PDB file of C-alpha atoms in Angstrom:
ATOM      1  CA  MET Q   1       0.231   0.024   0.052  1.00  0.00           C
ATOM      2  CA  MET Q   2       2.784   2.333   0.871  1.00  0.00           C
ATOM      3  CA  LEU Q   3       4.560   1.671  -2.543  1.00  0.00           C
ATOM      4  CA  LEU Q   4       1.480   2.557  -4.341  1.00  0.00           C
ATOM      5  CA  ALA Q   5       1.160   5.845  -2.323  1.00  0.00           C
ATOM      6  CA  TYR Q   6       4.628   6.591  -2.355  1.00  0.00           C
ATOM      7  CA  THR Q   7       5.664   9.988  -4.840  1.00  0.00           C
ATOM      8  CA  PRO Q   8       8.590  10.011  -5.990  1.00  0.00           C
ATOM      9  CA  PHE Q   9      10.814  13.706  -5.141  1.00  0.00           C
ATOM     10  CA  LEU Q  10       8.035  14.367  -2.766  1.00  0.00           C
ATOM     11  CA  GLU Q  11       8.260  11.639  -0.135  1.00  0.00           C
ATOM     12  CA  PRO Q  12      11.638  10.195   1.190  1.00  0.00           C
ATOM     13  CA  LEU Q  13      12.836   7.097  -1.043  1.00  0.00           C
ATOM     14  CA  GLU Q  14      13.223   5.025   2.529  1.00  0.00           C
ATOM     15  CA  LEU Q  15       9.349   4.830   2.344  1.00  0.00           C
ATOM     16  CA  VAL Q  16       9.847   1.982  -0.331  1.00  0.00           C
ATOM     17  CA  VAL Q  17      13.330   0.930   0.406  1.00  0.00           C
ATOM     18  CA  PRO Q  18      13.437   0.064   3.681  1.00  0.00           C
ATOM     19  CA  ASN Q  19      16.330   0.449   5.979  1.00  0.00           C
ATOM     20  CA  LEU Q  20      17.992   2.707   3.274  1.00  0.00           C
ATOM     21  CA  SER Q  21      19.532   4.641   6.039  1.00  0.00           C
ATOM     22  CA  ASN Q  22      21.754   2.129   7.040  1.00  0.00           C
ATOM     23  CA  TYR Q  23      23.744   2.283   3.732  1.00  0.00           C
ATOM     24  CA  TRP Q  24      24.150   6.206   4.518  1.00  0.00           C
ATOM     25  CA  LEU Q  25      27.838   5.853   3.846  1.00  0.00           C
ATOM     26  CA  VAL Q  26      27.316   4.118   0.523  1.00  0.00           C
ATOM     27  CA  LEU Q  27      25.403   7.424  -0.640  1.00  0.00           C
ATOM     28  CA  LEU Q  28      28.897   9.192  -0.098  1.00  0.00           C
ATOM     29  CA  PHE Q  29      29.790   7.700  -3.340  1.00  0.00           C
ATOM     30  CA  PRO Q  30      27.739   9.838  -5.865  1.00  0.00           C
ATOM     31  CA  LEU Q  31      28.549  12.997  -3.974  1.00  0.00           C
ATOM     32  CA  LEU Q  32      32.314  12.552  -3.906  1.00  0.00           C
ATOM     33  CA  ILE Q  33      31.934  11.422  -7.706  1.00  0.00           C
ATOM     34  CA  SER Q  34      29.814  14.494  -8.353  1.00  0.00           C
ATOM     35  CA  ILE Q  35      32.722  17.053  -6.686  1.00  0.00           C
ATOM     36  CA  SER Q  36      35.196  15.651  -8.611  1.00  0.00           C
ATOM     37  CA  VAL Q  37      33.680  15.764 -11.800  1.00  0.00           C
ATOM     38  CA  VAL Q  38      32.407  19.502 -11.203  1.00  0.00           C
ATOM     39  CA  TYR Q  39      35.786  20.392  -9.729  1.00  0.00           C
ATOM     40  CA  ARG Q  40      37.923  19.140 -12.434  1.00  0.00           C
ATOM     41  CA  ALA Q  41      35.412  20.275 -15.221  1.00  0.00           C
ATOM     42  CA  THR Q  42      36.192  23.832 -14.236  1.00  0.00           C
ATOM     43  CA  LYS Q  43      40.110  23.449 -13.656  1.00  0.00           C
ATOM     44  CA  THR Q  44      40.859  20.894 -16.953  1.00  0.00           C
ATOM     45  CA  TYR Q  45      42.110  22.630 -20.055  1.00  0.00           C
ATOM     46  CA  SER Q  46      40.485  20.018 -22.370  1.00  0.00           C
ATOM     47  CA  ILE Q  47      37.501  18.042 -21.454  1.00  0.00           C
ATOM     48  CA  LYS Q  48      38.906  14.743 -22.928  1.00  0.00           C
ATOM     49  CA  LEU Q  49      40.895  14.774 -19.813  1.00  0.00           C
ATOM     50  CA  LEU Q  50      38.111  14.722 -17.408  1.00  0.00           C
ATOM     51  CA  PRO Q  51      37.071  11.032 -16.739  1.00  0.00           C
ATOM     52  CA  ARG Q  52      40.620  10.396 -15.752  1.00  0.00           C
ATOM     53  CA  GLU Q  53      41.119  13.012 -13.612  1.00  0.00           C
ATOM     54  CA  ALA Q  54      37.813  12.863 -12.071  1.00  0.00           C
ATOM     55  CA  LEU Q  55      38.515   9.231 -11.334  1.00  0.00           C
ATOM     56  CA  LYS Q  56      42.057  10.545  -9.588  1.00  0.00           C
ATOM     57  CA  LEU Q  57      40.614  13.113  -7.357  1.00  0.00           C
ATOM     58  CA  THR Q  58      37.558  10.754  -6.412  1.00  0.00           C
ATOM     59  CA  LEU Q  59      40.251   7.925  -5.481  1.00  0.00           C
ATOM     60  CA  GLN Q  60      42.330  10.651  -3.969  1.00  0.00           C
ATOM     61  CA  ILE Q  61      39.414  11.855  -1.537  1.00  0.00           C
ATOM     62  CA  VAL Q  62      38.603   8.239  -0.716  1.00  0.00           C
ATOM     63  CA  ALA Q  63      42.179   7.284   0.502  1.00  0.00           C
ATOM     64  CA  ILE Q  64      42.280  10.572   2.333  1.00  0.00           C
ATOM     65  CA  MET Q  65      39.159   9.733   4.047  1.00  0.00           C
ATOM     66  CA  ILE Q  66      40.160   6.129   4.927  1.00  0.00           C
ATOM     67  CA  ALA Q  67      43.540   7.455   6.201  1.00  0.00           C
ATOM     68  CA  ALA Q  68      41.506   9.769   8.371  1.00  0.00           C
ATOM     69  CA  ALA Q  69      39.167   7.460   9.747  1.00  0.00           C
ATOM     70  CA  ILE Q  70      42.265   5.357  10.470  1.00  0.00           C
ATOM     71  CA  VAL Q  71      44.035   7.898  12.345  1.00  0.00           C
ATOM     72  CA  LEU Q  72      41.037   8.984  14.179  1.00  0.00           C
ATOM     73  CA  ASN Q  73      40.120   5.404  15.412  1.00  0.00           C
ATOM     74  CA  GLY Q  74      43.632   5.139  16.422  1.00  0.00           C
ATOM     75  CA  LEU Q  75      43.312   8.088  18.147  1.00  0.00           C
ATOM     76  CA  TYR Q  76      40.044   7.090  20.029  1.00  0.00           C
ATOM     77  CA  PHE Q  77      41.701   3.933  21.073  1.00  0.00           C
ATOM     78  CA  VAL Q  78      44.427   5.293  22.457  1.00  0.00           C
ATOM     79  CA  ILE Q  79      42.588   8.199  24.626  1.00  0.00           C
ATOM     80  CA  THR Q  80      39.856   5.454  25.578  1.00  0.00           C
ATOM     81  CA  ARG Q  81      42.595   3.080  26.957  1.00  0.00           C
ATOM     82  CA  TYR Q  82      45.232   5.163  28.199  1.00  0.00           C
ATOM     83  CA  ALA Q  83      43.733   8.174  29.242  1.00  0.00           C
TER      84      ALA Q  83
ATOM     85  CA  VAL G   1      43.283  32.167 -27.845  1.00  0.00           C
ATOM     86  CA  PRO G   2      40.707  29.038 -27.224  1.00  0.00           C
ATOM     87  CA  ALA G   3      37.474  29.242 -29.637  1.00  0.00           C
ATOM     88  CA  SER G   4      35.604  29.354 -26.579  1.00  0.00           C
ATOM     89  CA  ALA G   5      36.926  32.915 -24.974  1.00  0.00           C
ATOM     90  CA  PRO G   6      33.903  35.652 -25.443  1.00  0.00           C
ATOM     91  CA  PRO G   7      34.387  38.128 -27.688  1.00  0.00           C
ATOM     92  CA  VAL G   8      36.595  40.941 -27.015  1.00  0.00           C
ATOM     93  CA  ASP G   9      34.138  43.768 -28.373  1.00  0.00           C
ATOM     94  CA  GLU G  10      31.546  42.954 -25.875  1.00  0.00           C
ATOM     95  CA  SER G  11      30.179  45.624 -23.496  1.00  0.00           C
ATOM     96  CA  GLY G  12      30.481  44.949 -19.584  1.00  0.00           C
ATOM     97  CA  PHE G  13      26.621  43.983 -19.251  1.00  0.00           C
ATOM     98  CA  VAL G  14      26.789  41.473 -22.363  1.00  0.00           C
ATOM     99  CA  ARG G  15      29.854  40.435 -21.212  1.00  0.00           C
ATOM    100  CA  TYR G  16      28.700  39.537 -17.861  1.00  0.00           C
ATOM    101  CA  ILE G  17      25.421  37.822 -18.635  1.00  0.00           C
ATOM    102  CA  PRO G  18      26.896  34.138 -18.373  1.00  0.00           C
ATOM    103  CA  ILE G  19      27.446  34.597 -14.715  1.00  0.00           C
ATOM    104  CA  GLY G  20      23.691  35.417 -14.160  1.00  0.00           C
ATOM    105  CA  LEU G  21      22.953  32.234 -16.541  1.00  0.00           C
ATOM    106  CA  ALA G  22      25.287  30.066 -14.562  1.00  0.00           C
ATOM    107  CA  TRP G  23      23.172  30.565 -11.272  1.00  0.00           C
ATOM    108  CA  LEU G  24      19.820  30.574 -13.071  1.00  0.00           C
ATOM    109  CA  ILE G  25      20.652  27.376 -15.378  1.00  0.00           C
ATOM    110  CA  PRO G  26      23.445  25.291 -13.556  1.00  0.00           C
ATOM    111  CA  GLY G  27      26.048  24.945 -16.855  1.00  0.00           C
ATOM    112  CA  SER G  28      24.043  27.184 -18.957  1.00  0.00           C
ATOM    113  CA  GLY G  29      27.002  29.671 -18.412  1.00  0.00           C
ATOM    114  CA  TYR G  30      29.589  27.711 -20.222  1.00  0.00           C
ATOM    115  CA  PHE G  31      27.401  27.240 -23.370  1.00  0.00           C
ATOM    116  CA  PHE G  32      27.083  31.046 -23.481  1.00  0.00           C
ATOM    117  CA  ILE G  33      30.407  31.284 -23.819  1.00  0.00           C
ATOM    118  CA  GLY G  34      30.874  29.060 -26.191  1.00  0.00           C
ATOM    119  CA  GLN G  35      32.597  25.932 -23.890  1.00  0.00           C
ATOM    120  CA  LYS G  36      29.500  23.442 -24.702  1.00  0.00           C
ATOM    121  CA  ALA G  37      31.299  20.282 -23.398  1.00  0.00           C
ATOM    122  CA  ARG G  38      31.991  21.649 -20.226  1.00  0.00           C
ATOM    123  CA  GLY G  39      28.562  23.110 -20.110  1.00  0.00           C
ATOM    124  CA  LEU G  40      27.043  19.943 -20.425  1.00  0.00           C
ATOM    125  CA  VAL G  41      29.079  17.960 -18.006  1.00  0.00           C
ATOM    126  CA  ILE G  42      28.253  21.049 -15.693  1.00  0.00           C
ATOM    127  CA  LEU G  43      24.555  20.634 -16.203  1.00  0.00           C
ATOM    128  CA  ILE G  44      24.217  16.914 -16.050  1.00  0.00           C
ATOM    129  CA  THR G  45      25.988  16.842 -13.087  1.00  0.00           C
ATOM    130  CA  ILE G  46      24.886  19.774 -11.047  1.00  0.00           C
ATOM    131  CA  HIS G  47      21.139  19.038 -11.555  1.00  0.00           C
ATOM    132  CA  GLY G  48      21.705  15.431 -11.099  1.00  0.00           C
ATOM    133  CA  LEU G  49      22.904  15.980  -7.750  1.00  0.00           C
ATOM    134  CA  PHE G  50      19.972  17.738  -6.943  1.00  0.00           C
ATOM    135  CA  LEU G  51      17.708  15.182  -8.166  1.00  0.00           C
ATOM    136  CA  LEU G  52      18.860  12.491  -6.604  1.00  0.00           C
ATOM    137  CA  GLY G  53      19.068  14.493  -3.364  1.00  0.00           C
ATOM    138  CA  MET G  54      15.114  15.093  -3.582  1.00  0.00           C
ATOM    139  CA  LEU G  55      14.666  11.488  -4.705  1.00  0.00           C
ATOM    140  CA  LEU G  56      16.503  10.329  -1.593  1.00  0.00           C
ATOM    141  CA  GLY G  57      15.020  12.895   0.748  1.00  0.00           C
ATOM    142  CA  GLY G  58      11.648  14.224  -0.811  1.00  0.00           C
ATOM    143  CA  ILE G  59      10.503  17.615  -1.035  1.00  0.00           C
ATOM    144  CA  LYS G  60      11.624  17.997   2.761  1.00  0.00           C
ATOM    145  CA  SER G  61      15.121  18.288   1.413  1.00  0.00           C
ATOM    146  CA  ILE G  62      14.264  21.825   0.831  1.00  0.00           C
ATOM    147  CA  ASN G  63      13.138  23.119   3.912  1.00  0.00           C
ATOM    148  CA  PRO G  64      14.147  26.843   4.352  1.00  0.00           C
ATOM    149  CA  SER G  65      12.272  27.332   7.796  1.00  0.00           C
ATOM    150  CA  ASP G  66      13.972  24.186   9.296  1.00  0.00           C
ATOM    151  CA  GLN G  67      17.353  24.216   7.920  1.00  0.00           C
ATOM    152  CA  PRO G  68      18.274  28.227   6.875  1.00  0.00           C
ATOM    153  CA  ILE G  69      22.033  27.599   6.157  1.00  0.00           C
ATOM    154  CA  TRP G  70      21.459  24.693   3.882  1.00  0.00           C
ATOM    155  CA  ALA G  71      18.655  26.530   2.372  1.00  0.00           C
ATOM    156  CA  TYR G  72      21.184  29.404   1.395  1.00  0.00           C
ATOM    157  CA  THR G  73      23.433  26.898  -0.316  1.00  0.00           C
ATOM    158  CA  GLN G  74      20.783  25.149  -2.013  1.00  0.00           C
ATOM    159  CA  LEU G  75      19.455  28.391  -3.342  1.00  0.00           C
ATOM    160  CA  ALA G  76      22.824  28.840  -5.480  1.00  0.00           C
ATOM    161  CA  VAL G  77      21.414  25.906  -7.507  1.00  0.00           C
ATOM    162  CA  GLY G  78      18.962  28.241  -9.469  1.00  0.00           C
ATOM    163  CA  TRP G  79      15.814  27.302 -10.852  1.00  0.00           C
ATOM    164  CA  PRO G  80      15.550  23.686  -9.562  1.00  0.00           C
ATOM    165  CA  THR G  81      15.709  25.058  -5.819  1.00  0.00           C
ATOM    166  CA  LEU G  82      13.061  27.876  -6.624  1.00  0.00           C
ATOM    167  CA  VAL G  83      10.677  25.431  -8.471  1.00  0.00           C
ATOM    168  CA  ALA G  84      11.294  22.799  -5.127  1.00  0.00           C
ATOM    169  CA  SER G  85      10.636  25.843  -2.606  1.00  0.00           C
ATOM    170  CA  ALA G  86       7.442  26.690  -4.823  1.00  0.00           C
ATOM    171  CA  ILE G  87       6.545  22.883  -4.192  1.00  0.00           C
ATOM    172  CA  GLN G  88       7.523  22.679  -0.529  1.00  0.00           C
ATOM    173  CA  THR G  89       5.688  25.695   0.446  1.00  0.00           C
ATOM    174  CA  ARG G  90       2.192  24.560  -0.794  1.00  0.00           C
ATOM    175  CA  ARG G  91       2.799  21.104  -0.030  1.00  0.00           C
ATOM    176  CA  THR G  92       3.288  22.414   3.848  1.00  0.00           C
ATOM    177  CA  ALA G  93      -0.142  23.727   3.568  1.00  0.00           C
ATOM    178  CA  TRP G  94      -1.649  20.532   2.050  1.00  0.00           C
ATOM    179  CA  GLU G  95       0.219  18.651   5.107  1.00  0.00           C
ATOM    180  CA  THR G  96      -1.118  21.129   7.834  1.00  0.00           C
ATOM    181  CA  GLU G  97      -4.646  20.599   6.562  1.00  0.00           C
ATOM    182  CA  GLN G  98      -4.248  16.698   5.953  1.00  0.00           C
ATOM    183  CA  ASN G  99      -2.956  16.616   9.589  1.00  0.00           C
ATOM    184  CA  LEU G 100      -5.689  18.509  10.552  1.00  0.00           C
ATOM    185  CA  LYS G 101      -8.589  16.361   9.087  1.00  0.00           C
ATOM    186  CA  TYR G 102      -6.563  13.044  10.132  1.00  0.00           C
ATOM    187  CA  ASP G 103      -6.344  14.447  13.868  1.00  0.00           C
ATOM    188  CA  SER G 104     -10.259  15.584  13.922  1.00  0.00           C
ATOM    189  CA  TYR G 105     -11.255  11.861  14.270  1.00  0.00           C
ATOM    190  CA  ASN G 106     -12.413  11.195  17.949  1.00  0.00           C
ATOM    191  CA  ALA G 107     -10.337   8.230  18.770  1.00  0.00           C
ATOM    192  CA  ASN G 108     -12.601   7.202  21.837  1.00  0.00           C
ATOM    193  CA  SER G 109     -15.242   7.015  19.340  1.00  0.00           C
ATOM    194  CA  PRO G 110     -15.673   3.295  17.857  1.00  0.00           C
ATOM    195  CA  GLU G 111     -17.465   4.516  14.641  1.00  0.00           C
ATOM    196  CA  GLN G 112     -14.664   7.490  13.883  1.00  0.00           C
ATOM    197  CA  ARG G 113     -11.926   4.890  14.858  1.00  0.00           C
ATOM    198  CA  ALA G 114     -13.282   2.337  12.085  1.00  0.00           C
ATOM    199  CA  GLU G 115     -13.795   5.520   9.502  1.00  0.00           C
ATOM    200  CA  LEU G 116     -10.326   6.537  10.262  1.00  0.00           C
ATOM    201  CA  GLN G 117      -8.980   3.167   9.636  1.00  0.00           C
ATOM    202  CA  GLN G 118     -10.741   2.868   6.401  1.00  0.00           C
ATOM    203  CA  LEU G 119      -9.382   6.342   5.386  1.00  0.00           C
ATOM    204  CA  VAL G 120      -6.014   5.501   6.458  1.00  0.00           C
ATOM    205  CA  ALA G 121      -6.316   2.528   4.377  1.00  0.00           C
ATOM    206  CA  ALA G 122      -7.362   4.151   1.064  1.00  0.00           C
ATOM    207  CA  HIS G 123      -5.175   7.013   1.712  1.00  0.00           C
ATOM    208  CA  PRO G 124      -1.930   6.260   3.926  1.00  0.00           C
ATOM    209  CA  PRO G 125      -0.792   9.136   5.463  1.00  0.00           C
ATOM    210  CA  THR G 126       2.941   9.064   3.811  1.00  0.00           C
ATOM    211  CA  TRP G 127       3.485  12.628   4.551  1.00  0.00           C
ATOM    212  CA  ARG G 128       3.685  11.639   8.262  1.00  0.00           C
ATOM    213  CA  PHE G 129       6.487   9.149   7.483  1.00  0.00           C
ATOM    214  CA  TYR G 130       9.980  10.366   8.826  1.00  0.00           C
ATOM    215  CA  ALA G 131      13.493   9.327   7.642  1.00  0.00           C
ATOM    216  CA  PRO G 132      15.739  11.791   9.140  1.00  0.00           C
ATOM    217  CA  LYS G 133      19.229  10.157   8.016  1.00  0.00           C
ATOM    218  CA  THR G 134      17.979   9.922   4.636  1.00  0.00           C
ATOM    219  CA  GLN G 135      16.121  13.383   4.436  1.00  0.00           C
ATOM    220  CA  ASP G 136      19.570  14.896   5.686  1.00  0.00           C
ATOM    221  CA  VAL G 137      21.682  12.986   3.300  1.00  0.00           C
ATOM    222  CA  GLY G 138      18.836  14.344   0.619  1.00  0.00           C
ATOM    223  CA  THR G 139      19.444  17.918   2.155  1.00  0.00           C
ATOM    224  CA  VAL G 140      23.377  17.846   1.978  1.00  0.00           C
ATOM    225  CA  TYR G 141      23.144  16.278  -1.741  1.00  0.00           C
ATOM    226  CA  CYS G 142      21.189  19.421  -2.772  1.00  0.00           C
ATOM    227  CA  GLY G 143      23.296  21.874  -0.751  1.00  0.00           C
ATOM    228  CA  ILE G 144      26.600  20.620  -2.177  1.00  0.00           C
ATOM    229  CA  ALA G 145      24.978  21.062  -5.431  1.00  0.00           C
ATOM    230  CA  GLY G 146      24.724  24.276  -4.919  1.00  0.00           C
ATOM    231  CA  MET G 147      27.969  24.874  -3.325  1.00  0.00           C
ATOM    232  CA  LEU G 148      29.496  23.168  -6.653  1.00  0.00           C
ATOM    233  CA  ASN G 149      27.366  25.697  -8.670  1.00  0.00           C
ATOM    234  CA  ILE G 150      28.652  28.475  -6.928  1.00  0.00           C
ATOM    235  CA  LEU G 151      32.254  27.154  -7.803  1.00  0.00           C
ATOM    236  CA  VAL G 152      31.100  27.414 -11.375  1.00  0.00           C
ATOM    237  CA  ILE G 153      29.761  30.817 -10.866  1.00  0.00           C
ATOM    238  CA  PHE G 154      33.394  32.062  -9.766  1.00  0.00           C
ATOM    239  CA  ASP G 155      35.333  29.956 -12.507  1.00  0.00           C
ATOM    240  CA  ILE G 156      32.823  31.471 -15.242  1.00  0.00           C
ATOM    241  CA  PHE G 157      33.417  35.112 -13.252  1.00  0.00           C
ATOM    242  CA  ALA G 158      37.294  34.344 -13.879  1.00  0.00           C
ATOM    243  CA  ARG G 159      36.896  33.427 -17.336  1.00  0.00           C
ATOM    244  CA  VAL G 160      35.134  36.239 -18.479  1.00  0.00           C
ATOM    245  CA  SER G 161      36.754  38.903 -16.952  1.00  0.00           C
ATOM    246  CA  ALA G 162      40.545  37.649 -17.869  1.00  0.00           C
ATOM    247  CA  GLU G 163      41.754  39.052 -21.233  1.00  0.00           C
ATOM    248  CA  PRO G 164      41.767  36.830 -23.832  1.00  0.00           C
ATOM    249  CA  ALA G 165      45.146  36.563 -24.501  1.00  0.00           C
ATOM    250  CA  THR G 166      45.621  35.140 -20.973  1.00  0.00           C
ATOM    251  CA  GLU G 167      43.022  32.200 -21.195  1.00  0.00           C
TER     252      GLU G 167
END
C-alpha cells in the first residue's frame, strides 16, 4: 500500500526502500564523484582529460578519508585505553 | 586564444550575462561562452546531484524554515531550488490541512476510529513518514549541488573577466 502511495521527489525514498539509512555511507560515493567531476571540469584545460582526472580525484578523496578514519580510530583507541 | 573565449568587443553588461545564467541554469554559463562540452558536464552533474538529493530525501530536503543555512546553499542551484521551494511551500500547507483532517477524528469513538482506519487504508498518510538520516543526506546532496554551482559561477567570472590573451 505504501508503494502505491509513494510519490518520487515528494516523499523520501526510504518509504519504499526500507533501511536505506543503514547504508548512508555508500550514499557518499555519488556525492564524491559529483564533487570530483565538477571541480575537475572547472580546472581541466581539455574536457577529454576529465574522466581520468575526476577518477583520480575521487580515489584521492576516498584514500584521504580512509586514512583520516584510521588515524581518528587509533586516536580514539589510545585515548579510551590509556587516558 | 581558445575558440571558447568571449568576444573582445562585448560591452560590460553582455560580458557578465553568463554569470547570471550560470546561477539560474547550472551549466548554461559555459554554453553562453561557447564551452559546450564543459557546460554539458556541469549541467548533467549538478542537476543530477540535486535530483538525486530530492529523490532520496523527498521535498523535505528543501526546508528553509528548519534548515536555513542549507537553504542558502541550495538557493545557489538556481531554478531547481526555486521550483522545489514553491512546491515545498504548497506541500507544507497541504500537509497541515491533511493533519488537521486526520487529527479531527475522535479516537474514543468506535465509529470514527473505524472511519479513520478506512481512510488510512485508502490514503496512507505518507507525508507523516519520517526518515531523518535519508532526508539529511538529501538535504546535503542539494546543498552540495549549490556549493558546486558557486564554484562554477566563480570559474565563469574568472573566464569572462580575464583578458582573452591570457585564457
